PDB file of C-alpha atoms in Angstrom:
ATOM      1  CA  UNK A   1     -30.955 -26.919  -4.931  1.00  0.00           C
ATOM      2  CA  UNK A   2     -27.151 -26.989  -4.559  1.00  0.00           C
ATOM      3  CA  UNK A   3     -26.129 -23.384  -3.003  1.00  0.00           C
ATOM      4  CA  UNK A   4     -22.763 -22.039  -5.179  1.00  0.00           C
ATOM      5  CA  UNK A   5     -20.385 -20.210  -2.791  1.00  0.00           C
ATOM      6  CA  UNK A   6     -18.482 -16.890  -4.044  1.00  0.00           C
ATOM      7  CA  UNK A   7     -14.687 -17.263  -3.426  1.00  0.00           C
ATOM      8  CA  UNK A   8     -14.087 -14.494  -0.857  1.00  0.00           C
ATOM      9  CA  UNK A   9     -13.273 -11.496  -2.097  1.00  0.00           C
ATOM     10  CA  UNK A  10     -10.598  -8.763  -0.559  1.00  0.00           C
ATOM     11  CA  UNK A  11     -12.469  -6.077   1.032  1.00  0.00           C
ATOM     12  CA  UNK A  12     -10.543  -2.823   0.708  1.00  0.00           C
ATOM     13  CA  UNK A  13     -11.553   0.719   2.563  1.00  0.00           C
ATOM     14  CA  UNK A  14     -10.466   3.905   1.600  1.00  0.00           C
ATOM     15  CA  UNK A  15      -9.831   7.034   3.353  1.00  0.00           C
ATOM     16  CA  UNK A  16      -9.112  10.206   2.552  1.00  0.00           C
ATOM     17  CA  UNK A  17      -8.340  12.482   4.887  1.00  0.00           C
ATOM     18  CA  UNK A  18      -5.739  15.022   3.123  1.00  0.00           C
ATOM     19  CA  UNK A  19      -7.261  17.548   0.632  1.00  0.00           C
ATOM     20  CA  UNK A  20      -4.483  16.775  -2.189  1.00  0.00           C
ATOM     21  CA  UNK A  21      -5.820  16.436  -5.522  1.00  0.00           C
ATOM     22  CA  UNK A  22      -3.756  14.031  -6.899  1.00  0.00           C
ATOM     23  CA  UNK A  23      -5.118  10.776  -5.203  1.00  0.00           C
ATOM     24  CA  UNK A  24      -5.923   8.340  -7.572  1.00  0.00           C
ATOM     25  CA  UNK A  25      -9.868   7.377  -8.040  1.00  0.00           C
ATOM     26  CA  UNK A  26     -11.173   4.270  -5.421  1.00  0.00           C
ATOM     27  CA  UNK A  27     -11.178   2.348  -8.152  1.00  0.00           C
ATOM     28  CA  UNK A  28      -7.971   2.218  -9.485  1.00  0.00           C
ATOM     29  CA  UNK A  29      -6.590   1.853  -5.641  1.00  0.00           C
ATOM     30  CA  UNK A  30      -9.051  -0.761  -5.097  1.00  0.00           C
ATOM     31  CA  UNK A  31      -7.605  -2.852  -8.405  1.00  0.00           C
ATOM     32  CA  UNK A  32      -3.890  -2.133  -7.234  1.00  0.00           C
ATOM     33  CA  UNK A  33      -4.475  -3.586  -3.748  1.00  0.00           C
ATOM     34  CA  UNK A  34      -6.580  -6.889  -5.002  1.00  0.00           C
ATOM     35  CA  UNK A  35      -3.305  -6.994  -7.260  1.00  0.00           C
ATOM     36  CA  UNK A  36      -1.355  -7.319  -4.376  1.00  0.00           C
ATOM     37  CA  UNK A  37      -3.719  -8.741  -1.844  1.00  0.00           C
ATOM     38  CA  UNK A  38      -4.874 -12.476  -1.486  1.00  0.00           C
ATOM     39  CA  UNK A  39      -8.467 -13.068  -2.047  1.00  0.00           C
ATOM     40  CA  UNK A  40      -8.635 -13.223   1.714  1.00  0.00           C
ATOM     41  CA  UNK A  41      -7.949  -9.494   3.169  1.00  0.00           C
ATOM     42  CA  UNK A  42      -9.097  -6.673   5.317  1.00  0.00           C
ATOM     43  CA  UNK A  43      -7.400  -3.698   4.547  1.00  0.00           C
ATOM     44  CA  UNK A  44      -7.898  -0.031   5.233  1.00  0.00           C
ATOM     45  CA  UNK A  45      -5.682   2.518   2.745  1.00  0.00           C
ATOM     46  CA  UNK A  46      -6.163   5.760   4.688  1.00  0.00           C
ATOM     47  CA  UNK A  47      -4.279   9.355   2.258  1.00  0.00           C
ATOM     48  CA  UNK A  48      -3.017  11.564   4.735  1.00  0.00           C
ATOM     49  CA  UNK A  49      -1.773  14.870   5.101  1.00  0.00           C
ATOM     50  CA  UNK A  50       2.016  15.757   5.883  1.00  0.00           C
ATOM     51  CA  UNK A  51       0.597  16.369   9.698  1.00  0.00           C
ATOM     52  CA  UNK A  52      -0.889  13.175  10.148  1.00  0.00           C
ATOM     53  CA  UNK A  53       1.864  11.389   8.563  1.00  0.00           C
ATOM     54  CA  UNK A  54       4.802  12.375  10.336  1.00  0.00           C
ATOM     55  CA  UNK A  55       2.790  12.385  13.562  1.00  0.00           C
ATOM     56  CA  UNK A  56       2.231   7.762  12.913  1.00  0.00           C
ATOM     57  CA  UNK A  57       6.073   8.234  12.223  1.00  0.00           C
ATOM     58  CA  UNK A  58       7.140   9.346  15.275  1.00  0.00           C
ATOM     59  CA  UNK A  59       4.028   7.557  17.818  1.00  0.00           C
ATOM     60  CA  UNK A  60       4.745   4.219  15.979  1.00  0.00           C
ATOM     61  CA  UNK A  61       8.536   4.070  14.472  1.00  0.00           C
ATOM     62  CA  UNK A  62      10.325   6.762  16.710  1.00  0.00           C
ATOM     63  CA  UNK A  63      11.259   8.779  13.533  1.00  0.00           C
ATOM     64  CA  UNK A  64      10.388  12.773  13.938  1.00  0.00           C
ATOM     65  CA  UNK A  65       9.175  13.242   9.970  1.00  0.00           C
ATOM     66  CA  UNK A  66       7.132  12.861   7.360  1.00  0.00           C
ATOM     67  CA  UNK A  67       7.673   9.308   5.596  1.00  0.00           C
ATOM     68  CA  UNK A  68       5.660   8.224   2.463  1.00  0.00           C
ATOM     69  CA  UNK A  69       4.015   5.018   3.523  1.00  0.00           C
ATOM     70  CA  UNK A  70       3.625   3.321   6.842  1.00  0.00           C
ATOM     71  CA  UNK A  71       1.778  -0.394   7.226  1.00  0.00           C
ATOM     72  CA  UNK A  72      -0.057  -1.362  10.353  1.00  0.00           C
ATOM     73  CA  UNK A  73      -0.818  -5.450  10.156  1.00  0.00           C
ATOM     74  CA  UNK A  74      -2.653  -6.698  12.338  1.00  0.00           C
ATOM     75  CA  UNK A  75      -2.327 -10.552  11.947  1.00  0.00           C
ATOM     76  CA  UNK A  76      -3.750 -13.183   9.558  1.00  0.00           C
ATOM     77  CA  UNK A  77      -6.832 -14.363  11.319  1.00  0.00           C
ATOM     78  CA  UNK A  78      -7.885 -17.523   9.485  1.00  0.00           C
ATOM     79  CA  UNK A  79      -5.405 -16.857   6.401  1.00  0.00           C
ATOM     80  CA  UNK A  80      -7.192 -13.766   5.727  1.00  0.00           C
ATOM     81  CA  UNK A  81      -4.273 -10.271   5.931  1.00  0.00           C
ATOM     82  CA  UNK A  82      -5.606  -7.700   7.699  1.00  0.00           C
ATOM     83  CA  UNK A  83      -4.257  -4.028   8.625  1.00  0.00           C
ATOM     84  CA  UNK A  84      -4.021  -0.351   7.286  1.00  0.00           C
ATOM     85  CA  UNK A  85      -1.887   1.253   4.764  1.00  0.00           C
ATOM     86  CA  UNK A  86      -1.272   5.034   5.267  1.00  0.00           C
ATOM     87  CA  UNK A  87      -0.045   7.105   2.613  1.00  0.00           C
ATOM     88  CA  UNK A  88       0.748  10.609   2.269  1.00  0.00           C
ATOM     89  CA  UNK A  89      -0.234  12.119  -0.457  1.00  0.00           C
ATOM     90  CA  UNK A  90       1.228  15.229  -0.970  1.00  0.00           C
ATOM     91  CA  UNK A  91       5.146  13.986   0.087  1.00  0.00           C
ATOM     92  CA  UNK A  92       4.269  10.691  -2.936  1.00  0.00           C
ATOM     93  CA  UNK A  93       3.518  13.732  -5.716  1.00  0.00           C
ATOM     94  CA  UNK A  94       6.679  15.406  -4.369  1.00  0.00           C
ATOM     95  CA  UNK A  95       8.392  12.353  -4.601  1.00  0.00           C
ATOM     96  CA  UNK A  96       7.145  11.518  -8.046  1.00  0.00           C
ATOM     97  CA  UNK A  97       8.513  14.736  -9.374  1.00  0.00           C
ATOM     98  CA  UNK A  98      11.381  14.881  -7.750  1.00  0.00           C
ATOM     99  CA  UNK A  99      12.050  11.446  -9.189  1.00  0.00           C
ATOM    100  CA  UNK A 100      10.916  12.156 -12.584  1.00  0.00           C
ATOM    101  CA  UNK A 101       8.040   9.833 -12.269  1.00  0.00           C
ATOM    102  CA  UNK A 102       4.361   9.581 -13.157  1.00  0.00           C
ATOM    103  CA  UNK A 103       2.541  10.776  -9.850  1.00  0.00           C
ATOM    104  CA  UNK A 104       0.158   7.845 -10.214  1.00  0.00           C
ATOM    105  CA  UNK A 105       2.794   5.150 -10.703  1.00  0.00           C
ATOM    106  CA  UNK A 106       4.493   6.235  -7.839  1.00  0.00           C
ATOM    107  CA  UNK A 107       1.233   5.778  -5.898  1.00  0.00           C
ATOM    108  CA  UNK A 108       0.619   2.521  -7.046  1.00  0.00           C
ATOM    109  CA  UNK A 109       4.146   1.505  -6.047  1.00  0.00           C
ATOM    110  CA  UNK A 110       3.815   2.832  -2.422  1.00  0.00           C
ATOM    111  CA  UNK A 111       0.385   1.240  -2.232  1.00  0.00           C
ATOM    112  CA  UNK A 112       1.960  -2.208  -3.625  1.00  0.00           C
ATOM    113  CA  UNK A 113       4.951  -1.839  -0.744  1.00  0.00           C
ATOM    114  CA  UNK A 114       2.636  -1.159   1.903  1.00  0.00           C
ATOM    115  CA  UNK A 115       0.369  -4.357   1.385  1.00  0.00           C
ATOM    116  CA  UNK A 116       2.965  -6.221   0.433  1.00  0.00           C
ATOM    117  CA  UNK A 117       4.350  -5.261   4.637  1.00  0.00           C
ATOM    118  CA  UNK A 118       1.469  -6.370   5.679  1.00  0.00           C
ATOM    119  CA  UNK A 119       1.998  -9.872   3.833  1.00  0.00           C
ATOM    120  CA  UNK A 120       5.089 -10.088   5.846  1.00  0.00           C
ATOM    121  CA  UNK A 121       7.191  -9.016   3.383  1.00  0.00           C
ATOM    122  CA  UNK A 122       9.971  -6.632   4.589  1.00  0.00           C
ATOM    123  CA  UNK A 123      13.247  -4.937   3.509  1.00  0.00           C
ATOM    124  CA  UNK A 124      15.469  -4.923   6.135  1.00  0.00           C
ATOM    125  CA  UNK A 125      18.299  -7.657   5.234  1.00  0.00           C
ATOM    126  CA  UNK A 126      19.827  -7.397   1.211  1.00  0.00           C
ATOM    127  CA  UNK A 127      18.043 -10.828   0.230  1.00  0.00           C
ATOM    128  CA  UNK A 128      14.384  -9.470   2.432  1.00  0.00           C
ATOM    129  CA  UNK A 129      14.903  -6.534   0.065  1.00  0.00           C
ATOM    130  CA  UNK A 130      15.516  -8.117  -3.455  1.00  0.00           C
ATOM    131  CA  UNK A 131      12.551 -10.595  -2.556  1.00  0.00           C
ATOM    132  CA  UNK A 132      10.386  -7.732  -1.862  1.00  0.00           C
ATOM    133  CA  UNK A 133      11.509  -5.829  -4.839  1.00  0.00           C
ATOM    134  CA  UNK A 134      11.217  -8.525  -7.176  1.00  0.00           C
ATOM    135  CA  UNK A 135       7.370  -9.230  -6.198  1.00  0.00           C
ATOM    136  CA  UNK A 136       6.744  -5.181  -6.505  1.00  0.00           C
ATOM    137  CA  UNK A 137       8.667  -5.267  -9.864  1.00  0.00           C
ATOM    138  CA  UNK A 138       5.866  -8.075 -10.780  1.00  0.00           C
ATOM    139  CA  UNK A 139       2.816  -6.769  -9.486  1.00  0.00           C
ATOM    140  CA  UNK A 140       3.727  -3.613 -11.119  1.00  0.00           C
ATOM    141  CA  UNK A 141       4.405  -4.909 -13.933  1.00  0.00           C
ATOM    142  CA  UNK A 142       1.407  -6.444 -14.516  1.00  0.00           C
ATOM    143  CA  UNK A 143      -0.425  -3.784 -13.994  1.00  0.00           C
ATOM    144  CA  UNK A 144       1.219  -1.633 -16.563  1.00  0.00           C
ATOM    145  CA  UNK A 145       3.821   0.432 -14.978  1.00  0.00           C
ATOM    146  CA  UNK A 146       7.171   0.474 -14.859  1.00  0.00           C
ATOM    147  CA  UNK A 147       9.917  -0.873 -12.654  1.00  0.00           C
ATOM    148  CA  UNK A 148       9.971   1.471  -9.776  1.00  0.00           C
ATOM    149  CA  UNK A 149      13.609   1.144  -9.357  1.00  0.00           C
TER     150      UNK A 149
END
C-alpha cells in the first residue's frame, strides 16, 4: 500500500490573555492567519491587555506606549515562517471606532499586518509600504472586508 502524505498544514496558537470581549472566535482568527500564512507556519497570535502591550513596546522597539500590533519572527526554518503576533485588544476596538470601522475588520487587518511582518514584509520605505498594502488590500479582500485604507 502506497502511504498518501497531507500537505502540511499552518499550525496557529492562540492566546488570550486580556479580558476584552470583543476578540474574535479561534476560528475566524485561525482562517484569517492560514489566509495570510503559507501552508508551512508556526505562529502564536497572543490578545493582550493595554499593560502587556505597551510593556513589548518599550522592552523590544524602545517606544514608551501602547501600539496595536507587534510581530516577533523568528526565522524560516526549512521554508516554514515561524514567530508570534501580539495584539491588543482593547486599543484595536478603540481604534475601530475611532476610525469608523467594524471592530472585527479592523482585527483581521492587524492580524493580516502582523503575519504578513513575519513574512518579511515591512513598511518602512514608500515602495516596502505600497507592496505591503497592496497584499493586505488582497488578503482582505478575499476574505470579505474592505480596504483598510
Amino acid at each position: 500500500m502506497r502511504r498518501t502524505e497531507r500537505a502540511p498544514e499552518a499550525r496557529i496558537a492562540i492566546q488570550r490573555a486580556s479580558r476584552a470581549g470583543h476578540i474574535p472566535g479561534d476560528r475566524r482568527l485561525r482562517a484569517w492567519a492560514r489566509a495570510a500564512l503559507p501552508a508551512k507556519a508556526r505562529v502564536t497570535v497572543r490578545y493582550v491587555a493595554s499593560a502587556e502591550a505597551r510593556r513589548l513596546n518599550r522592552e523590544f522597539r524602545g517606544k514608551d506606549c501602547v501600539t496595536n500590533v507587534l510581530s516577533f519572527a523568528y526565522g524560516a526554518a526549512h521554508g516554514t515562517v515561524e514567530g508570534d503576533v501580539v495584539i491588543c485588544a482593547a486599543l484595536v476596538a478603540r481604534e475601530a471606532r475611532a476610525q469608523g470601522k467594524r471592530v472585527e475588520a479592523h482585527h483581521a487587518h492587524l492580524l493580516v499586518h502582523g503575519l504578513l511582518h513575519l513574512r518579511g514584509y515591512d513598511h518602512e520605505r514608500e515602495a516596502d509600504a505600497r507592496r505591503m498594502e497592496r497584499r493586505e488590500r488582497s488578503i482582505l479582500g478575499n476574505l470579505g472586508f474592505p480596504d483598510p485604507y
